[in-house]
Amino acid sequence: MASERASQSSGASTPTHEPAMPPIAAHHGAHIAHQAKRQALHWFTLRRSTSSLEQMGVGEKKRGLVLVSQKHTPVFPVWRIVLVTVGGSINSSFLIAGGITIMFGGPGGALISYILSIIVLYTVMTSLMEVGSRMPTSVPYYMYGTRVLGQTVGVALAWSYWLVWIALLVYEMVAGGFIIQFWLPSVDRAVWCLLLFLSCVTIVIVDSRLYSPIESTLTLFTIAALVAGIIVGSLTAAGKLGDRKRGFETWQTDDGPVLNGIVGVIGASIFANFSVQGAEAGAIMALKSPSRYSRRMTPIVICSVLAVLLLPSIFVTGLILSYSDPWFDKDTFDSADGSSLTYVFEAAKIMPAAHVINTILLISAILDCCVSLYIATTIIQDLADHKLAPSILQSPKDRDHALSPYSLGLCCMVGLGVWALTYIRETGGFVLLGGVIGISGVIMWSSVSIMHFVVRWSKRFRHKGDENEYRSWLFPVGPLVCLVFELGVLTGLFYILAWVGFDINIFLFETLGLFIFIALIIIAAVAQHFGYCQC
């Protein structure tokens, strides 16, 4: 489906062998599969930063998870945490389909949806920080559920987290092939996918620490591109650039600034929610700070910076891009010609913008493919170290090797197997990957909110007056707002299904991630019953 778009953009035609997904589902799938990868950016940076301290003799390493001794807790500067988390929210995920919120909610509805998403993000960050402050340092944050929600649900959450990174690895392989086809549509996508995969495996094996400085540099370029887009968009709306003055004409249509009322806001919130998901991992990094003031201010700074960057960008885009524009008629939004930022530059008659944006997307895909493989490997090692996976997958005892060759090999084989399925059924498989990844974000945020209620009200998790104590001032309103918001997002997903009419592909796209999570719960319960799952 995305290859058809790439071919059309280069004047070529590529035959298809199966019908395209309905546009709404394709828009949704192409967008949300870019979202959950940002959690990897944050966890990767946290892991590598702690590893650097360990090499200096500050920390210690236990069972595959780099920990830090209580006497030498690493300090992550606020600027670094903000750079990593903000970069994860405004990379390809926002650049690719940030403007699609306008199609669902109009310019006003899109702006409201991002305001709500940033507010909910803040509640999730404060909830996660309080839950994390009451957990042992030896427990990775994706295994908090085993201590709070019970072993069965917690194990299912941890394994679903691993499956998400495998899906992300495959998605980035496929997305990288689609992005390159923007320039070279005549070359088979499989060639680029395999070359990208081999490159990522090589980088992870040789020195995965190269990722952190490269990703930070890319983040700065992306922020610069976004700021340039805000400035260019403002000048275009004012008539200083482009062929005409637009002003507020998109806000003065017959339907008004908010399209379809509350339903439109919910539909736009689906995409806005996925745009900021993953930034909550910055809370774990902030929790490492010995300064209580830094722990309090980091979530506020992160959400404020996101508001300063994302809200003006959506507002300016809404001044130029109307919800009825033919730009929304394309099947997918997998490369530069599906970016609303490209649309803004082209409206200003700055035509090379598509190639610049596509280059940023390609670099982002390569780096995200590397980090997805790395994180999937470390997660399966942690699961093995906690007796939730075969012992052969445990972390290597040699401190000079952070990754087990068996764990890395397993992730590579599973990833290639899933990729082969998507290659056989290009359209359906690619979109279903997006559905699995997208629904995982909803499950993660909801589980964090539920865990917050449990740790606050349960005597087992009462604070003992340690220096890392953190209490969310928003409780119980914060986690309750998050649960209501996520329920609204799920309602919006099924509303889309009812809107376009029942289709088995769309139904699986909307629900497959949930079915997989339920299946993991059943498997974990059976394994625990027979004694194979003891954390």
Tab-separated table of N, CA and C in Angstrom, residues 111-255:
chain	number	residue	atom	x	y	z
A	111	LEU	N	-6.259	21.008	18.054
A	111	LEU	CA	-5.555	21.739	19.107
A	111	LEU	C	-6.022	21.278	20.489
A	112	ILE	N	-7.325	21.104	20.662
A	112	ILE	CA	-7.855	20.629	21.949
A	112	ILE	C	-7.332	19.232	22.273
A	113	SER	N	-7.271	18.360	21.268
A	113	SER	CA	-6.819	16.988	21.506
A	113	SER	C	-5.377	16.950	21.984
A	114	TYR	N	-4.521	17.810	21.449
A	114	TYR	CA	-3.125	17.821	21.901
A	114	TYR	C	-2.998	18.426	23.291
A	115	ILE	N	-3.813	19.418	23.597
A	115	ILE	CA	-3.800	19.965	24.955
A	115	ILE	C	-4.195	18.892	25.966
A	116	LEU	N	-5.254	18.140	25.658
A	116	LEU	CA	-5.689	17.070	26.554
A	116	LEU	C	-4.615	15.988	26.690
A	117	SER	N	-3.980	15.618	25.586
A	117	SER	CA	-2.966	14.557	25.620
A	117	SER	C	-1.768	14.957	26.461
A	118	ILE	N	-1.349	16.208	26.379
A	118	ILE	CA	-0.202	16.654	27.169
A	118	ILE	C	-0.573	16.686	28.652
A	119	ILE	N	-1.804	17.088	28.962
A	119	ILE	CA	-2.246	17.073	30.363
A	119	ILE	C	-2.254	15.646	30.906
A	120	VAL	N	-2.788	14.720	30.124
A	120	VAL	CA	-2.830	13.322	30.564
A	120	VAL	C	-1.418	12.759	30.683
A	121	LEU	N	-0.516	13.161	29.768
A	121	LEU	CA	0.880	12.729	29.865
A	121	LEU	C	1.474	13.127	31.205
A	122	TYR	N	1.188	14.325	31.654
A	122	TYR	CA	1.716	14.771	32.953
A	122	TYR	C	1.186	13.899	34.086
A	123	THR	N	-0.098	13.553	34.044
A	123	THR	CA	-0.648	12.694	35.094
A	123	THR	C	0.015	11.317	35.078
A	124	VAL	N	0.297	10.787	33.875
A	124	VAL	CA	0.947	9.476	33.784
A	124	VAL	C	2.366	9.544	34.337
A	125	MET	N	3.081	10.621	34.027
A	125	MET	CA	4.456	10.749	34.518
A	125	MET	C	4.497	10.803	36.033
A	126	THR	N	3.605	11.573	36.643
A	126	THR	CA	3.601	11.645	38.105
A	126	THR	C	3.186	10.305	38.721
A	127	SER	N	2.264	9.611	38.093
A	127	SER	CA	1.865	8.287	38.595
A	127	SER	C	3.021	7.307	38.496
A	128	LEU	N	3.712	7.308	37.359
A	128	LEU	CA	4.820	6.379	37.160
A	128	LEU	C	5.957	6.668	38.128
A	129	MET	N	6.194	7.948	38.412
A	129	MET	CA	7.261	8.285	39.359
A	129	MET	C	6.933	7.799	40.767
A	130	GLU	N	5.671	7.924	41.169
A	130	GLU	CA	5.320	7.441	42.503
A	130	GLU	C	5.406	5.920	42.571
A	131	VAL	N	4.926	5.244	41.533
A	131	VAL	CA	5.029	3.780	41.517
A	131	VAL	C	6.489	3.361	41.520
A	132	GLY	N	7.322	4.011	40.692
A	132	GLY	CA	8.730	3.656	40.616
A	132	GLY	C	9.485	3.911	41.898
A	133	SER	N	9.098	4.946	42.639
A	133	SER	CA	9.799	5.253	43.888
A	133	SER	C	9.532	4.212	44.965
A	134	ARG	N	8.517	3.390	44.784
A	134	ARG	CA	8.181	2.372	45.781
A	134	ARG	C	8.582	0.972	45.333
A	135	MET	N	9.310	0.886	44.214
A	135	MET	CA	9.760	-0.400	43.711
A	135	MET	C	11.247	-0.604	44.000
A	136	PRO	N	11.697	-1.850	44.185
A	136	PRO	CA	13.138	-2.119	44.333
A	136	PRO	C	13.888	-1.695	43.077
A	137	THR	N	15.113	-1.220	43.261
A	137	THR	CA	15.903	-0.779	42.111
A	137	THR	C	16.251	-1.922	41.168
A	138	SER	N	16.147	-3.159	41.626
A	138	SER	CA	16.481	-4.300	40.784
A	138	SER	C	15.363	-4.680	39.819
A	139	VAL	N	14.197	-4.014	39.930
A	139	VAL	CA	13.048	-4.364	39.095
A	139	VAL	C	12.945	-3.371	37.947
A	140	PRO	N	13.058	-3.826	36.687
A	140	PRO	CA	12.865	-2.922	35.550
A	140	PRO	C	11.453	-2.363	35.550
A	141	TYR	N	11.271	-1.179	34.989
A	141	TYR	CA	9.956	-0.542	35.079
A	141	TYR	C	8.894	-1.299	34.309
A	142	TYR	N	9.262	-2.088	33.306
A	142	TYR	CA	8.257	-2.866	32.590
A	142	TYR	C	7.867	-4.129	33.349
A	143	MET	N	8.474	-4.352	34.538
A	143	MET	CA	8.091	-5.478	35.378
A	143	MET	C	7.460	-5.016	36.683
A	144	TYR	N	7.110	-3.734	36.779
A	144	TYR	CA	6.428	-3.253	37.974
A	144	TYR	C	5.120	-4.009	38.208
A	145	GLY	N	4.471	-4.402	37.130
A	145	GLY	CA	3.194	-5.086	37.254
A	145	GLY	C	3.274	-6.374	38.030
A	146	THR	N	4.428	-7.057	38.001
A	146	THR	CA	4.559	-8.310	38.746
A	146	THR	C	4.507	-8.080	40.250
A	147	ARG	N	4.869	-6.873	40.690
A	147	ARG	CA	4.850	-6.554	42.120
A	147	ARG	C	3.526	-5.928	42.552
A	148	VAL	N	2.819	-5.286	41.624
A	148	VAL	CA	1.647	-4.504	41.997
A	148	VAL	C	0.347	-5.178	41.577
A	149	LEU	N	0.279	-5.645	40.335
A	149	LEU	CA	-0.966	-6.178	39.782
A	149	LEU	C	-1.063	-7.692	39.864
A	150	GLY	N	-0.091	-8.327	40.448
A	150	GLY	CA	-0.088	-9.782	40.503
A	150	GLY	C	0.829	-10.356	39.439
A	151	GLN	N	1.326	-11.551	39.717
A	151	GLN	CA	2.319	-12.136	38.827
A	151	GLN	C	1.746	-12.441	37.447
A	152	THR	N	0.509	-12.892	37.378
A	152	THR	CA	-0.060	-13.269	36.087
A	152	THR	C	-0.170	-12.067	35.157
A	153	VAL	N	-0.815	-11.009	35.628
A	153	VAL	CA	-0.973	-9.811	34.803
A	153	VAL	C	0.387	-9.151	34.560
A	154	GLY	N	1.237	-9.124	35.583
A	154	GLY	CA	2.548	-8.505	35.429
A	154	GLY	C	3.410	-9.200	34.405
A	155	VAL	N	3.398	-10.525	34.410
A	155	VAL	CA	4.169	-11.273	33.414
A	155	VAL	C	3.617	-11.027	32.012
A	156	ALA	N	2.291	-10.974	31.903
A	156	ALA	CA	1.690	-10.687	30.599
A	156	ALA	C	2.099	-9.310	30.095
A	157	LEU	N	2.146	-8.322	30.994
A	157	LEU	CA	2.584	-6.978	30.605
A	157	LEU	C	4.040	-6.992	30.142
A	158	ALA	N	4.892	-7.706	30.873
A	158	ALA	CA	6.309	-7.741	30.511
A	158	ALA	C	6.525	-8.415	29.163
A	159	TRP	N	5.860	-9.549	28.935
A	159	TRP	CA	6.026	-10.246	27.661
A	159	TRP	C	5.398	-9.457	26.515
A	160	SER	N	4.283	-8.784	26.765
A	160	SER	CA	3.703	-7.958	25.705
A	160	SER	C	4.629	-6.802	25.370
A	161	TYR	N	5.368	-6.331	26.364
A	161	TYR	CA	6.343	-5.273	26.123
A	161	TYR	C	7.445	-5.775	25.184
A	162	TRP	N	7.892	-7.017	25.412
A	162	TRP	CA	8.903	-7.587	24.516
A	162	TRP	C	8.354	-7.751	23.105
A	163	LEU	N	7.128	-8.226	22.986
A	163	LEU	CA	6.528	-8.397	21.667
A	163	LEU	C	6.372	-7.062	20.940
A	164	VAL	N	6.127	-5.995	21.696
A	164	VAL	CA	6.011	-4.678	21.074
A	164	VAL	C	7.325	-4.297	20.408
A	165	TRP	N	8.454	-4.572	21.074
A	165	TRP	CA	9.742	-4.192	20.470
A	165	TRP	C	10.072	-5.059	19.273
A	166	ILE	N	9.638	-6.303	19.282
A	166	ILE	CA	9.815	-7.130	18.084
A	166	ILE	C	8.989	-6.555	16.941
A	167	ALA	N	7.747	-6.166	17.239
A	167	ALA	CA	6.906	-5.554	16.214
A	167	ALA	C	7.500	-4.242	15.725
A	168	LEU	N	8.086	-3.471	16.646
A	168	LEU	CA	8.726	-2.217	16.258
A	168	LEU	C	9.924	-2.457	15.354
A	169	LEU	N	10.707	-3.482	15.675
A	169	LEU	CA	11.851	-3.831	14.834
A	169	LEU	C	11.407	-4.112	13.417
A	170	VAL	N	10.364	-4.917	13.281
A	170	VAL	CA	9.864	-5.259	11.948
A	170	VAL	C	9.277	-4.026	11.267
A	171	TYR	N	8.525	-3.248	12.024
A	171	TYR	CA	7.911	-2.065	11.427
A	171	TYR	C	8.967	-1.108	10.894
A	172	GLU	N	10.049	-0.900	11.643
A	172	GLU	CA	11.084	0.018	11.189
A	172	GLU	C	11.811	-0.536	9.969
A	173	MET	N	11.972	-1.866	9.902
A	173	MET	CA	12.546	-2.458	8.694
A	173	MET	C	11.691	-2.142	7.474
A	174	VAL	N	10.390	-2.395	7.621
A	174	VAL	CA	9.469	-2.177	6.499
A	174	VAL	C	9.361	-0.689	6.179
A	175	ALA	N	9.270	0.141	7.228
A	175	ALA	CA	9.161	1.581	7.004
A	175	ALA	C	10.400	2.122	6.312
A	176	GLY	N	11.572	1.610	6.698
A	176	GLY	CA	12.800	2.046	6.036
A	176	GLY	C	12.784	1.724	4.550
A	177	GLY	N	12.262	0.528	4.205
A	177	GLY	CA	12.148	0.182	2.793
A	177	GLY	C	11.201	1.097	2.046
A	178	PHE	N	10.070	1.426	2.672
A	178	PHE	CA	9.111	2.335	2.048
A	178	PHE	C	9.711	3.728	1.854
A	179	ILE	N	10.463	4.196	2.860
A	179	ILE	CA	11.048	5.531	2.782
A	179	ILE	C	12.067	5.610	1.649
A	180	ILE	N	12.890	4.565	1.505
A	180	ILE	CA	13.871	4.568	0.419
A	180	ILE	C	13.175	4.494	-0.934
A	181	GLN	N	12.042	3.792	-0.999
A	181	GLN	CA	11.305	3.721	-2.252
A	181	GLN	C	10.742	5.073	-2.675
A	182	PHE	N	10.739	6.030	-1.781
A	182	PHE	CA	10.367	7.396	-2.150
A	182	PHE	C	11.315	7.913	-3.227
A	183	TRP	N	12.590	7.475	-3.152
A	183	TRP	CA	13.585	7.892	-4.136
A	183	TRP	C	13.810	6.821	-5.208
A	184	LEU	N	13.759	5.545	-4.804
A	184	LEU	CA	14.094	4.451	-5.728
A	184	LEU	C	12.944	3.447	-5.761
A	185	PRO	N	11.848	3.776	-6.413
A	185	PRO	CA	10.675	2.886	-6.407
A	185	PRO	C	10.861	1.615	-7.208
A	186	SER	N	11.861	1.549	-8.067
A	186	SER	CA	12.030	0.382	-8.926
A	186	SER	C	12.725	-0.779	-8.226
A	187	VAL	N	13.364	-0.527	-7.087
A	187	VAL	CA	14.088	-1.572	-6.355
A	187	VAL	C	13.133	-2.254	-5.380
A	188	ASP	N	13.215	-3.588	-5.327
A	188	ASP	CA	12.333	-4.352	-4.448
A	188	ASP	C	12.517	-3.922	-2.997
A	189	ARG	N	11.414	-3.738	-2.320
A	189	ARG	CA	11.456	-3.319	-0.920
A	189	ARG	C	12.234	-4.281	-0.037
A	190	ALA	N	12.185	-5.585	-0.341
A	190	ALA	CA	12.851	-6.580	0.499
A	190	ALA	C	14.354	-6.341	0.570
A	191	VAL	N	14.936	-5.859	-0.510
A	191	VAL	CA	16.384	-5.604	-0.528
A	191	VAL	C	16.748	-4.559	0.520
A	192	TRP	N	16.006	-3.460	0.538
A	192	TRP	CA	16.298	-2.398	1.497
A	192	TRP	C	16.001	-2.847	2.916
A	193	CYS	N	14.948	-3.632	3.102
A	193	CYS	CA	14.605	-4.100	4.447
A	193	CYS	C	15.718	-4.972	5.022
A	194	LEU	N	16.221	-5.903	4.230
A	194	LEU	CA	17.265	-6.807	4.707
A	194	LEU	C	18.582	-6.072	4.942
A	195	LEU	N	18.916	-5.138	4.051
A	195	LEU	CA	20.137	-4.351	4.256
A	195	LEU	C	20.029	-3.509	5.524
A	196	LEU	N	18.867	-2.955	5.759
A	196	LEU	CA	18.656	-2.180	6.977
A	196	LEU	C	18.789	-3.064	8.203
A	197	PHE	N	18.224	-4.261	8.147
A	197	PHE	CA	18.290	-5.186	9.280
A	197	PHE	C	19.738	-5.585	9.572
A	198	LEU	N	20.496	-5.937	8.541
A	198	LEU	CA	21.897	-6.330	8.737
A	198	LEU	C	22.718	-5.178	9.297
A	199	SER	N	22.434	-3.970	8.853
A	199	SER	CA	23.158	-2.808	9.368
A	199	SER	C	22.883	-2.611	10.846
A	200	CYS	N	21.640	-2.777	11.236
A	200	CYS	CA	21.272	-2.586	12.635
A	200	CYS	C	21.887	-3.656	13.531
A	201	VAL	N	21.882	-4.896	13.072
A	201	VAL	CA	22.508	-5.970	13.856
A	201	VAL	C	23.996	-5.683	14.045
A	202	THR	N	24.645	-5.206	13.003
A	202	THR	CA	26.070	-4.884	13.092
A	202	THR	C	26.325	-3.776	14.094
A	203	ILE	N	25.516	-2.734	14.049
A	203	ILE	CA	25.691	-1.609	14.976
A	203	ILE	C	25.494	-2.067	16.417
A	204	VAL	N	24.464	-2.869	16.657
A	204	VAL	CA	24.180	-3.327	18.015
A	204	VAL	C	25.315	-4.204	18.538
A	205	ILE	N	25.867	-5.051	17.677
A	205	ILE	CA	26.947	-5.943	18.111
A	205	ILE	C	28.236	-5.166	18.351
A	206	VAL	N	28.559	-4.240	17.441
A	206	VAL	CA	29.839	-3.538	17.518
A	206	VAL	C	29.870	-2.575	18.691
A	207	ASP	N	28.952	-1.614	18.701
A	207	ASP	CA	28.949	-0.638	19.791
A	207	ASP	C	27.640	0.120	19.779
A	208	SER	N	26.698	-0.330	20.570
A	208	SER	CA	25.391	0.297	20.596
A	208	SER	C	25.426	1.668	21.256
A	209	ARG	N	26.531	2.022	21.933
A	209	ARG	CA	26.608	3.327	22.563
A	209	ARG	C	26.680	4.460	21.546
A	210	LEU	N	26.948	4.137	20.296
A	210	LEU	CA	26.966	5.169	19.268
A	210	LEU	C	25.582	5.779	19.067
A	211	TYR	N	24.563	5.048	19.484
A	211	TYR	CA	23.206	5.526	19.224
A	211	TYR	C	22.897	6.826	19.950
A	212	SER	N	23.270	6.916	21.229
A	212	SER	CA	22.837	8.041	22.060
A	212	SER	C	23.253	9.397	21.502
A	213	PRO	N	24.552	9.627	21.175
A	213	PRO	CA	24.901	10.949	20.629
A	213	PRO	C	24.287	11.207	19.268
A	214	ILE	N	24.136	10.159	18.440
A	214	ILE	CA	23.541	10.358	17.116
A	214	ILE	C	22.076	10.731	17.258
A	215	GLU	N	21.364	10.041	18.170
A	215	GLU	CA	19.947	10.342	18.359
A	215	GLU	C	19.744	11.749	18.907
A	216	SER	N	20.633	12.187	19.797
A	216	SER	CA	20.526	13.536	20.331
A	216	SER	C	20.732	14.576	19.243
A	217	THR	N	21.698	14.316	18.357
A	217	THR	CA	21.937	15.233	17.251
A	217	THR	C	20.733	15.294	16.324
A	218	LEU	N	20.166	14.118	16.023
A	218	LEU	CA	18.978	14.081	15.168
A	218	LEU	C	17.817	14.823	15.821
A	219	THR	N	17.697	14.719	17.140
A	219	THR	CA	16.630	15.428	17.846
A	219	THR	C	16.756	16.937	17.653
A	220	LEU	N	17.981	17.447	17.743
A	220	LEU	CA	18.193	18.878	17.552
A	220	LEU	C	17.810	19.299	16.135
A	221	PHE	N	18.165	18.486	15.139
A	221	PHE	CA	17.784	18.791	13.756
A	221	PHE	C	16.260	18.773	13.604
A	222	THR	N	15.618	17.812	14.242
A	222	THR	CA	14.165	17.709	14.132
A	222	THR	C	13.481	18.900	14.790
A	223	ILE	N	13.983	19.296	15.970
A	223	ILE	CA	13.425	20.479	16.636
A	223	ILE	C	13.611	21.712	15.755
A	224	ALA	N	14.798	21.823	15.141
A	224	ALA	CA	15.046	22.965	14.261
A	224	ALA	C	14.082	22.963	13.081
A	225	ALA	N	13.822	21.777	12.515
A	225	ALA	CA	12.882	21.683	11.384
A	225	ALA	C	11.474	22.063	11.819
A	226	LEU	N	11.092	21.655	13.032
A	226	LEU	CA	9.757	21.981	13.522
A	226	LEU	C	9.607	23.479	13.767
A	227	VAL	N	10.623	24.084	14.376
A	227	VAL	CA	10.588	25.530	14.603
A	227	VAL	C	10.543	26.275	13.273
A	228	ALA	N	11.346	25.799	12.298
A	228	ALA	CA	11.312	26.426	10.980
A	228	ALA	C	9.927	26.289	10.354
A	229	GLY	N	9.289	25.142	10.569
A	229	GLY	CA	7.940	24.949	10.034
A	229	GLY	C	6.936	25.909	10.665
A	230	ILE	N	7.082	26.158	11.982
A	230	ILE	CA	6.178	27.108	12.650
A	230	ILE	C	6.360	28.512	12.081
A	231	ILE	N	7.616	28.910	11.891
A	231	ILE	CA	7.884	30.248	11.361
A	231	ILE	C	7.387	30.377	9.922
A	232	VAL	N	7.733	29.380	9.079
A	232	VAL	CA	7.313	29.411	7.677
A	232	VAL	C	5.790	29.358	7.579
A	233	GLY	N	5.152	28.511	8.406
A	233	GLY	CA	3.699	28.412	8.384
A	233	GLY	C	3.025	29.710	8.785
A	234	SER	N	3.578	30.393	9.791
A	234	SER	CA	3.009	31.667	10.216
A	234	SER	C	3.111	32.710	9.107
A	235	LEU	N	4.266	32.768	8.442
A	235	LEU	CA	4.437	33.714	7.340
A	235	LEU	C	3.531	33.373	6.161
A	236	THR	N	3.314	32.066	5.942
A	236	THR	CA	2.432	31.651	4.844
A	236	THR	C	0.983	32.028	5.132
A	237	ALA	N	0.540	31.782	6.369
A	237	ALA	CA	-0.832	32.152	6.731
A	237	ALA	C	-1.049	33.653	6.651
A	238	ALA	N	0.014	34.414	6.934
A	238	ALA	CA	-0.090	35.876	6.879
A	238	ALA	C	0.048	36.419	5.468
A	239	GLY	N	0.356	35.552	4.497
A	239	GLY	CA	0.482	35.990	3.111
A	239	GLY	C	1.856	36.483	2.729
A	240	LYS	N	2.837	36.377	3.627
A	240	LYS	CA	4.190	36.804	3.306
A	240	LYS	C	4.909	35.794	2.431
A	241	LEU	N	4.512	34.540	2.506
A	241	LEU	CA	5.050	33.485	1.654
A	241	LEU	C	3.885	32.780	0.970
A	242	GLY	N	4.168	32.077	-0.117
A	242	GLY	CA	3.118	31.366	-0.826
A	242	GLY	C	2.385	32.268	-1.808
A	243	ASP	N	1.253	31.781	-2.288
A	243	ASP	CA	0.541	32.480	-3.353
A	243	ASP	C	-0.623	33.320	-2.867
A	244	ARG	N	-0.995	33.212	-1.570
A	244	ARG	CA	-2.130	33.996	-1.101
A	244	ARG	C	-2.125	34.070	0.421
A	245	LYS	N	-2.933	34.986	0.951
A	245	LYS	CA	-3.090	35.119	2.393
A	245	LYS	C	-4.239	34.239	2.861
A	246	ARG	N	-3.990	33.424	3.881
A	246	ARG	CA	-4.997	32.480	4.364
A	246	ARG	C	-5.699	32.973	5.624
A	247	GLY	N	-4.966	33.605	6.508
A	247	GLY	CA	-5.585	34.098	7.730
A	247	GLY	C	-6.219	32.982	8.548
A	248	PHE	N	-7.468	33.199	8.997
A	248	PHE	CA	-8.192	32.225	9.820
A	248	PHE	C	-9.354	31.608	9.033
A	249	GLU	N	-9.196	31.475	7.731
A	249	GLU	CA	-10.303	30.972	6.922
A	249	GLU	C	-10.657	29.530	7.250
A	250	THR	N	-9.682	28.726	7.678
A	250	THR	CA	-9.988	27.335	8.039
A	250	THR	C	-10.773	27.240	9.342
A	251	TRP	N	-10.744	28.301	10.155
A	251	TRP	CA	-11.498	28.326	11.409
A	251	TRP	C	-12.904	28.894	11.207
A	252	GLN	N	-13.176	29.416	10.028
A	252	GLN	CA	-14.441	30.117	9.782
A	252	GLN	C	-15.324	29.385	8.782
A	253	THR	N	-15.186	28.067	8.712
A	253	THR	CA	-16.014	27.269	7.811
A	253	THR	C	-17.398	27.071	8.428
A	254	ASP	N	-18.290	26.479	7.644
A	254	ASP	CA	-19.650	26.242	8.126
A	254	ASP	C	-19.678	25.299	9.327
A	255	ASP	N	-18.738	24.343	9.370
A	255	ASP	CA	-18.693	23.378	10.469
A	255	ASP	C	-18.013	23.940	11.709
